[in-house]
Structure formats: C-alpha cells, structure tokens
Amino acid sequence: MKFERAAVIGAGAMGSGIAQVLSQAGIEVVLKDVKDEFVERGLKNIKRMYDSRVKKEVLTQEEADRLFANVRGTTSYDELNQPDIVIEAALETIDVKLDIFKTLDQVCPASTILASNTSALSISEIAAATKRPGKVLGMHFFNPAQTMKLVEVIPGVKTDAATIRHAMDLCRDVMKKKPVHVKECPGFLVNRLLFPYMNEALWAVQGGASPQEIDDMMVAYGMPMGPFALLDMTGIDICGHVNTFLYKEYGPRFEPSPLLDKLIAAGSLGQKSGSGFYLHEQGVIPKKGEPLKVNPKLDAIIKESNADGKLRTSSKKLDAFRIILPMFNEALYALQEDVVTPEDVEIGMEFGCGMRGGILSLAKEKGLSWCLDEINTHHKDLGERFRPSWYLKKLVRAGVKDFSQLQAKETITAR
Ligand SMILES: NC(=O)c1ccc[n+]([C@@H]2O[C@H](COP(=O)([O-])OP(=O)(O)OC[C@H]3O[C@@H](n4cnc5c(N)ncnc54)[C@H](O)[C@@H]3O)[C@@H](O)[C@H]2O)c1
C-alpha cells in the first residue's frame, strides 16, 4: 500500500512527534486539534524538531523547510484531505476516542486505516465504534515519538491481516521505525513488562533498600537509567495509574506497592512537581550519573506504607536479579499467551526501554533452569508477584536452556 497522505488527531507531545516523522518521510500530513492555539503549538513543536535536525546536520535548511511544508494544521474534520491513514493521539479517555473514531469513520474514505496511539485503552472497543473494525488498529509510539524507534502494532479482534501488514510496512519502511506485532492485552508489551520490574523496585525500597542503591544496581546491570529515576521522569501519578490498572487486569502478580499512591497523596509527582523519590530543581533535567538527593519525606512514607503489614522479607540478599526477574517472568507469560514472539520481546525491550540485549537474553546468560529456581525462591519468600509462568516450567522440564535452542515451531506459530 502506498502512503501519500496522513492525518494526525491531537497536536500534543505525541501527535506533533508522529506528524514530524510522517512529514520527514515525505507524506502530506494534516494535524488536527480542537483549538487553533493547540494546532499552532503543535506546528511550532514540529518546527523545533526540524530546527534541531538542521543543527545536528541531519538535514539542510532547504530540506527541512521543504519537509516541514508537508504539514498543515486544522481544527476541522472537513480538511483531512482523504488520508490513507489517520493516527489518533488525543486524550487518553475512552469517550473522547470513541467519539473521534465514530467521526473519522464518517469523514474518511472506506479505504483509510484508522490507528490509535492509546497507551492502554482497548483497541477492539475503539474499533467497534466504527463500521470498519477490520481497518482499525493500535500504533503505540514511544515518547518522544520523533526519536524513539519502537512502535507496538496492536490489532483488535477484528483487524484484518492486510491492515496489520500495511501498518508494519509503514512503520518499518517509511517511518524507519522498529515495529513489533503485539496481540491486544493490558499494557501491550513494553508497559506490561516494565511495570512488574518497577513495582519490585518499590517493594525492595519498602524492605530497606535506598532508591539510589537500586538505581545504581540496575544501571550497572545494563538499564539506561534506574527505576526510580524513570518513575520520577515519567511522573509518579502516571505510573501509579498504570500500576493500579495492570493490577486490576492481571491480579496478584501485579500487586502494587502502596508507595506510589502515598507519594501522590503527598504531592510528590516526580520531576514535574520538584520531588518524587528524589528532589528536583524544576525545569532542570538531571545529568546522567549526577548524584540525586532522596526526598526527605520518603522515610515517613515508607513507614506509613509498611504499616499495612503486607511487606514480606526475602531470604536472599538483594541483587539486580530480584528486580529484573519479574520482567523476565512476565515476558514468559506474554509468550505463553502468544502475545508476541521471543524476537519481538527483545526488540521491544531494546528499542522501547533502551535495554541493551533485551530481557530474554537473561536465559542465555544464566539458563532457564536457574531463572526458574530463583523465581521459585522469591515466590516462596515474597508471594504471588513471583508465581512462575507454566511456559517457563514447561521449557525447563523439556531441558531447554535458552531461547536460541527452540525450533521456530516451538516458539509462537499461531500468528
Ligand atoms: N506522552 C506519552 O508518553 C505517551 C506515550 C505513548 C502514548 N501516549 C498516548 O498518546 C495520546 C496523546 O498523548 P500526549 O502525551 O500527546 O497528550 P497531550 O496532552 O500532549 O496532547 C493531547 C492533544 O490532544 C488534543 N485533543 C483532545 N481532544 C481532542 C479531540 N477530540 N480532537 C483532537 N484533538 C484533541 C488536546 O488538545 C492536546 O493538544 C494519549 O492517548 C496517550 O495515552 C502518550
């Protein structure tokens, strides 16, 4: 399928990044928001992205001007210009999205693919608001969309194979991204795997570790930044919301540490509010490796969190593996459910989280049997957060040491 014209709904942080990438690929883009001032802000953002590419000598000024001219702003659905694809990046509220997709279905040609950049809402539900559910899917970009390579391509239950293929081609061949095909499930791939890891770091802090100790440990392990630096950067309120959402969807494996809710109640929302796990100077982005001051309120918040008596102690000395294994185990659950292939797990964690080498490589390093033993020990000590996936047990019983030993037919075939 040829992509010549696109529309992006929502000119905020994500919408402007997505529109920039599409325009740089030579596609004419209509950027729609609800008010002129929001459209203007989005266009200014895109101009800034082009300026930065000129400064870095990725593009000449003439090239940047020509490509920026591919983007046109509007507040009207009448000006969408018969797009081949629409990517929606408006508010994360189901009613807003249902309304947008109902309208898009009426104003776009029957051949137009309709995609949502939702982080967590149901693609199948959004698709059901249209008369073309076969042409609706999720395209989950990562922030900042103009630089992050990963896109999770998520079909709903009725999305047809051609739509998935076209979206994958657009991401890979035209937008030069790294698309992974993810079956619809709560958290899709990256958030589903990242949150059990961050949640375990929270429980470990409740157990007496310091945020800085865990951050240093996880950076030494190979993460681009520690979980607490990441929580503060993303926003404690946003992370608290996702953590609770995943717990509601998946149950005890995701039992959230109460720390995030208590920090939210104390007004410590991370970098944007001046304090989270660390103290932040507002508007100043901490430099890599710079020592941070722990929020002095944290000790009292931990004490208060532990008062519910739910904290269990580990028989093992804290190490990076305890924090990373919930991510590994969740990856095995995702494989067990046929949500994704092992190859795409690694692409997702590398290009969505900056984890060099991915997460399943842990099996190569330590062996699946070691991973299962460790998970079992933590399961005994710490409870349901570490219930091992039966797929992991099955592989260990079969004598499989790591994923490279699996034949293609033993990995996911029903795709
Ligand atoms: N920010 C992230 O890290 C991130 C990452 C991946 C996905 N997402 C998802 O992308 C979407 C947008 O997030 P964002 O961070 O860019 O938000 P944002 O608040 O920066 O921008 C949203 C924009 O949508 C506009 N909007 C609201 N209702 C609209 C409507 N009916 N029609 C057109 N425009 C409308 C708003 O005016 C605003 O300009 C959300 O669904 C979010 O969950 C966000």
XYZ file of C-alpha atoms and ligand atoms in Angstrom:
459
model
C 0.000 0.000 0.000
C 1.235 3.493 -0.831
C 1.060 6.120 1.892
C 0.877 9.608 0.425
C -1.476 11.425 2.767
C -1.978 11.064 6.506
C -3.832 12.823 9.294
C -2.862 13.034 12.950
C -5.557 13.792 15.514
C -4.222 15.643 18.559
C -1.310 18.092 18.237
C 0.195 17.478 21.678
C 3.514 15.883 22.609
C 2.858 12.593 20.787
C 0.785 13.907 17.870
C 3.387 16.502 16.889
C 6.207 13.919 17.112
C 4.279 11.437 14.935
C 3.393 14.169 12.409
C 7.060 15.189 12.222
C 8.165 11.627 11.409
C 5.440 11.200 8.773
C 6.287 14.536 7.143
C 10.009 13.743 7.117
C 9.130 10.538 5.244
C 7.620 12.708 2.508
C 3.973 12.164 3.479
C 1.499 15.063 3.429
C 0.132 15.391 6.949
C -2.913 17.199 8.271
C -2.539 17.846 12.008
C -5.876 18.327 13.765
C -6.640 19.603 17.243
C -9.680 21.213 18.850
C -8.409 24.807 19.067
C -6.218 26.992 16.836
C -3.814 27.677 19.713
C -3.224 23.908 20.195
C -2.655 23.440 16.468
C -0.198 26.374 16.476
C 1.643 24.940 19.472
C 1.937 21.568 17.695
C 3.240 23.164 14.491
C 5.795 25.169 16.488
C 6.919 21.955 18.151
C 7.409 20.291 14.770
C 9.351 23.319 13.519
C 11.608 22.995 16.576
C 12.206 19.309 15.766
C 13.237 20.263 12.220
C 15.481 23.069 13.543
C 17.219 20.546 15.767
C 17.801 18.232 12.787
C 19.328 21.119 10.854
C 21.541 21.986 13.841
C 22.722 18.383 14.040
C 23.334 18.482 10.269
C 20.934 15.589 9.631
C 19.067 17.855 7.179
C 19.963 21.049 5.334
C 17.801 24.106 5.966
C 16.283 23.739 2.475
C 15.392 20.088 3.081
C 13.899 20.896 6.482
C 11.795 23.740 5.022
C 10.552 21.524 2.212
C 9.621 18.667 4.566
C 8.013 20.938 7.154
C 5.800 22.252 4.356
C 4.261 18.736 4.235
C 2.428 19.528 7.493
C -0.753 21.566 7.590
C -2.749 22.359 10.727
C -6.527 22.421 11.099
C -9.344 22.304 13.632
C -11.833 20.872 11.125
C -12.520 17.289 10.079
C -13.552 18.695 6.668
C -9.889 19.344 5.867
C -8.482 15.873 6.434
C -7.847 15.521 2.683
C -8.762 11.866 2.010
C -5.949 10.344 4.102
C -4.529 6.861 3.533
C -4.090 6.586 7.308
C -5.164 8.535 10.382
C -3.186 8.244 13.622
C -5.097 9.446 16.666
C -3.070 10.852 19.583
C -5.697 12.806 21.536
C -6.674 12.444 25.199
C -6.408 9.050 26.901
C -10.139 8.876 27.642
C -12.319 6.196 26.085
C -15.288 8.522 25.402
C -13.066 11.017 23.582
C -11.533 8.254 21.466
C -14.898 6.615 20.654
C -16.220 9.967 19.535
C -13.163 10.661 17.366
C -13.268 7.225 15.697
C -17.007 7.478 15.034
C -16.399 10.793 13.283
C -13.314 9.566 11.407
C -15.327 6.622 10.132
C -17.867 9.047 8.656
C -15.439 11.550 7.114
C -12.668 9.275 5.771
C -12.787 7.117 2.617
C -13.646 3.449 3.277
C -10.045 2.520 2.439
C -8.487 4.693 5.187
C -6.700 2.859 8.003
C -7.586 4.286 11.418
C -4.934 3.884 14.130
C -4.879 4.878 17.784
C -1.765 5.727 19.788
C -3.573 4.781 23.006
C -1.278 3.602 25.812
C -3.821 1.339 27.480
C -7.370 1.550 26.130
C -8.939 -1.356 24.241
C -8.264 -1.274 20.514
C -11.183 -3.663 19.940
C -13.544 -1.306 21.773
C -12.311 1.688 19.764
C -12.671 -0.324 16.535
C -16.251 -1.237 17.468
C -17.175 2.464 17.321
C -16.634 2.286 13.544
C -18.183 0.365 10.664
C -14.685 -0.736 9.576
C -13.195 -2.653 12.543
C -11.025 -4.581 10.061
C -9.194 -1.334 9.280
C -8.659 -0.175 12.867
C -5.612 -0.972 14.990
C -3.281 0.368 17.648
C 0.016 2.007 16.742
C 1.672 2.712 20.066
C 4.608 5.093 19.663
C 7.009 5.889 22.472
C 7.857 9.312 23.837
C 9.466 11.272 22.201
C 7.885 9.819 19.063
C 10.245 11.717 16.752
C 13.266 9.860 18.171
C 12.128 6.619 19.851
C 12.305 3.756 17.365
C 9.780 1.317 18.794
C 6.155 1.134 17.656
C 3.842 -1.548 19.060
C 1.387 -2.515 16.300
C -1.694 -3.894 18.026
C -4.578 -5.462 16.110
C -8.009 -5.598 17.700
C -10.040 -8.799 17.497
C -11.452 -7.845 14.077
C -8.430 -6.170 12.474
C -7.694 -7.781 9.122
C -4.285 -9.161 8.189
C -3.724 -6.655 5.378
C -4.222 -3.714 7.758
C -1.621 -5.134 10.140
C 0.800 -5.699 7.278
C 0.315 -2.171 5.915
C 0.843 -0.622 9.359
C 4.003 -2.697 9.902
C 5.299 -1.664 6.449
C 4.545 1.999 7.107
C 6.451 1.908 10.403
C 9.424 -0.071 9.138
C 9.903 1.026 5.530
C 8.540 4.569 5.503
C 8.908 5.918 9.059
C 12.142 3.925 9.640
C 10.900 2.646 12.999
C 11.129 -0.768 14.667
C 7.570 -2.145 14.717
C 6.608 -5.167 16.816
C 3.347 -7.042 16.395
C 1.643 -7.337 19.804
C -1.672 -9.088 20.448
C -4.067 -6.831 22.358
C -3.563 -7.264 26.108
C -3.389 -4.838 29.048
C -0.146 -2.818 28.926
C 0.604 -4.237 25.449
C 4.243 -5.413 25.553
C 6.587 -2.799 26.989
C 4.460 -1.433 29.840
C 3.329 -4.930 30.741
C 6.981 -5.966 31.205
C 8.340 -2.716 32.608
C 5.854 -2.260 35.442
C 6.475 -5.536 37.327
C 10.166 -4.535 37.327
C 9.478 -1.031 38.657
C 6.964 -2.419 41.154
C 9.537 -4.873 42.521
C 11.997 -1.990 42.965
C 9.302 -0.238 45.025
C 8.784 -3.288 47.245
C 12.566 -3.559 47.693
C 12.691 0.066 48.892
C 9.908 -0.737 51.352
C 12.175 -3.563 52.525
C 15.019 -1.167 53.374
C 16.996 -0.548 50.152
C 17.569 3.055 49.055
C 16.364 4.321 45.653
C 19.903 5.367 44.745
C 21.273 1.906 45.636
C 18.716 0.223 43.374
C 19.143 2.757 40.579
C 22.926 2.264 40.618
C 22.491 -1.503 40.719
C 20.145 -1.542 37.729
C 22.318 0.822 35.669
C 25.282 -1.466 36.409
C 23.061 -4.363 35.262
C 22.565 -2.626 31.883
C 19.449 -0.469 32.180
C 19.806 3.015 30.655
C 18.527 4.540 33.916
C 17.374 3.197 37.275
C 13.686 2.518 38.039
C 13.370 5.446 40.486
C 14.935 7.947 38.090
C 12.490 6.603 35.484
C 9.482 6.832 37.822
C 10.373 10.458 38.643
C 10.888 11.304 34.990
C 7.660 9.690 33.774
C 5.552 11.090 36.634
C 4.559 9.258 39.828
C 0.864 9.915 39.131
C 1.005 8.413 35.619
C 2.987 5.391 36.876
C 0.657 4.930 39.857
C -2.296 4.899 37.489
C -0.703 2.306 35.167
C 0.427 0.138 38.111
C -3.105 0.036 39.532
C -4.610 -0.584 36.087
C -2.339 -3.584 35.450
C -3.126 -4.996 38.912
C -6.857 -4.747 38.176
C -6.356 -6.547 34.859
C -3.823 -9.252 35.829
C -4.368 -9.704 39.571
C -1.882 -10.651 42.341
C 1.216 -10.901 40.124
C 0.965 -7.117 39.809
C 0.106 -6.288 43.435
C 1.187 -2.650 43.597
C 3.443 -1.343 46.343
C 1.473 1.352 48.182
C 4.401 3.778 47.801
C 3.228 5.455 44.604
C -0.237 6.263 45.952
C 1.280 7.677 49.138
C 3.713 9.856 47.189
C 0.835 11.097 45.033
C -1.148 11.965 48.175
C 1.906 13.881 49.454
C 2.047 15.864 46.179
C 5.379 14.301 45.159
C 4.737 13.589 41.482
C 8.345 13.383 40.285
C 10.398 15.867 38.248
C 7.369 17.939 37.284
C 6.460 18.739 40.918
C 10.013 19.190 42.253
C 10.026 15.938 44.230
C 9.310 12.246 43.812
C 11.757 9.647 45.075
C 14.392 12.348 44.622
C 14.379 16.125 44.913
C 14.435 18.008 41.610
C 15.069 21.556 40.634
C 12.068 22.388 38.483
C 12.907 22.767 34.820
C 16.384 21.241 35.286
C 16.885 17.788 33.787
C 19.393 15.832 35.924
C 22.621 14.907 34.140
C 23.487 11.221 33.733
C 25.421 9.928 36.768
C 24.799 13.083 38.800
C 24.058 12.175 42.455
C 20.480 12.984 43.439
C 19.111 13.871 46.854
C 16.498 11.457 48.145
C 13.178 13.110 49.019
C 13.355 13.663 52.828
C 9.636 12.746 53.071
C 10.374 9.250 51.767
C 11.311 7.630 55.095
C 7.997 8.602 56.684
C 6.102 7.468 53.547
C 7.831 4.072 53.643
C 6.994 3.649 57.343
C 3.385 4.526 56.638
C 3.328 2.089 53.678
C 4.704 -0.756 55.784
C 2.067 -0.236 58.467
C -0.402 -2.378 56.460
C 1.677 -5.475 57.345
C 1.817 -6.725 53.716
C 5.596 -6.456 53.349
C 7.343 -9.841 53.296
C 11.052 -10.351 53.712
C 13.353 -12.163 51.374
C 15.731 -14.901 52.478
C 18.185 -13.652 49.851
C 20.459 -10.638 49.843
C 19.018 -8.023 47.478
C 20.509 -8.170 43.981
C 19.645 -6.904 40.498
C 18.139 -10.274 39.547
C 15.317 -9.947 42.088
C 14.317 -6.653 40.432
C 14.692 -7.885 36.855
C 13.119 -11.367 37.227
C 9.501 -10.117 37.438
C 10.094 -8.559 33.992
C 11.547 -11.813 32.709
C 8.696 -13.876 34.177
C 6.116 -11.508 32.656
C 7.822 -11.878 29.270
C 7.319 -15.650 29.644
C 3.625 -15.076 30.450
C 3.340 -12.944 27.292
C 4.951 -15.747 25.262
C 2.698 -18.297 26.952
C -0.322 -16.247 25.832
C 1.043 -15.940 22.292
C 1.022 -12.152 22.603
C 4.375 -11.715 20.956
C 7.373 -13.661 19.597
C 10.650 -14.001 21.545
C 12.402 -11.918 18.866
C 9.871 -9.102 19.268
C 10.206 -9.178 23.073
C 13.884 -8.350 22.610
C 13.218 -5.638 20.012
C 10.561 -4.151 22.313
C 12.786 -4.001 25.376
C 15.785 -2.733 23.444
C 14.053 -0.023 21.421
C 11.261 0.854 23.889
C 13.342 0.800 27.108
C 16.920 1.073 25.912
C 17.775 -2.338 27.442
C 20.821 -3.443 25.521
C 20.425 -7.113 24.658
C 16.771 -7.320 25.750
C 15.342 -9.373 28.639
C 15.179 -12.957 27.340
C 18.973 -12.845 26.978
C 18.981 -13.471 30.747
C 18.201 -17.109 29.870
C 21.288 -17.243 27.681
C 23.398 -15.760 30.455
C 22.075 -17.880 33.342
C 19.982 -20.685 31.853
C 16.201 -21.051 32.098
C 16.514 -23.542 34.941
C 18.472 -21.023 37.074
C 15.821 -18.376 36.296
C 13.036 -20.720 37.410
C 14.879 -21.665 40.627
C 15.364 -18.000 41.506
C 11.742 -17.172 40.730
C 10.589 -20.125 42.847
C 12.688 -18.976 45.815
C 11.255 -15.455 45.564
C 7.774 -16.923 45.138
C 8.192 -18.786 48.429
C 9.545 -15.726 50.243
C 7.670 -12.849 48.642
C 4.480 -14.386 47.309
C 2.360 -14.099 44.181
C 4.400 -11.395 42.439
C 6.780 -14.246 41.572
C 4.362 -17.006 40.518
C 6.291 -18.594 37.628
C 4.630 -18.931 34.232
C 3.820 -22.518 33.239
C 5.540 -21.877 29.925
C 8.811 -21.320 31.804
C 8.263 -24.545 33.745
C 7.460 -26.428 30.544
C 10.665 -25.231 28.868
C 12.772 -26.175 31.896
C 11.160 -29.635 32.063
C 11.969 -30.066 28.381
C 15.618 -29.340 29.136
C 15.655 -26.108 27.125
C 18.464 -23.862 28.354
C 17.661 -20.704 26.430
C 15.511 -19.443 23.582
C 18.140 -19.964 20.904
C 17.567 -23.720 21.374
C 13.924 -23.501 20.374
C 12.894 -24.523 16.898
C 10.734 -21.964 15.145
C 7.736 -24.307 15.507
C 8.198 -24.385 19.280
C 8.117 -20.612 19.503
C 4.930 -18.860 18.618
C 3.377 -20.212 15.467
C -0.271 -19.168 15.568
C 0.338 -15.673 14.225
N 3.028 11.073 26.488
C 3.433 9.813 26.400
O 4.461 9.414 26.962
C 2.643 8.843 25.574
C 3.291 7.713 25.045
C 2.553 6.828 24.240
C 1.218 7.067 24.005
N 0.615 8.182 24.551
C -0.798 8.389 24.233
O -0.884 9.355 23.194
C -2.071 10.138 23.365
C -1.673 11.604 23.441
O -0.779 11.807 24.499
P 0.059 13.168 24.627
O 1.082 12.915 25.686
O 0.489 13.632 23.292
O -1.058 14.159 25.201
P -1.096 15.735 25.129
O -1.946 16.175 26.260
O 0.287 16.309 24.995
O -1.862 16.022 23.757
C -3.179 15.654 23.504
C -3.735 16.641 22.485
O -4.971 16.142 22.026
C -5.849 17.237 21.865
N -7.226 16.760 21.842
C -8.023 16.456 22.890
N -9.239 16.057 22.446
C -9.186 16.122 21.102
C -10.130 15.852 20.074
N -11.362 15.433 20.345
N -9.733 16.021 18.792
C -8.487 16.427 18.507
N -7.562 16.718 19.433
C -7.909 16.562 20.710
C -5.505 18.142 23.027
O -5.973 19.471 22.805
C -3.989 18.029 23.057
O -3.379 19.010 22.247
C -2.765 9.586 24.595
O -3.705 8.626 24.207
C -1.615 8.955 25.378
O -2.038 7.925 26.252
C 1.297 9.068 25.297
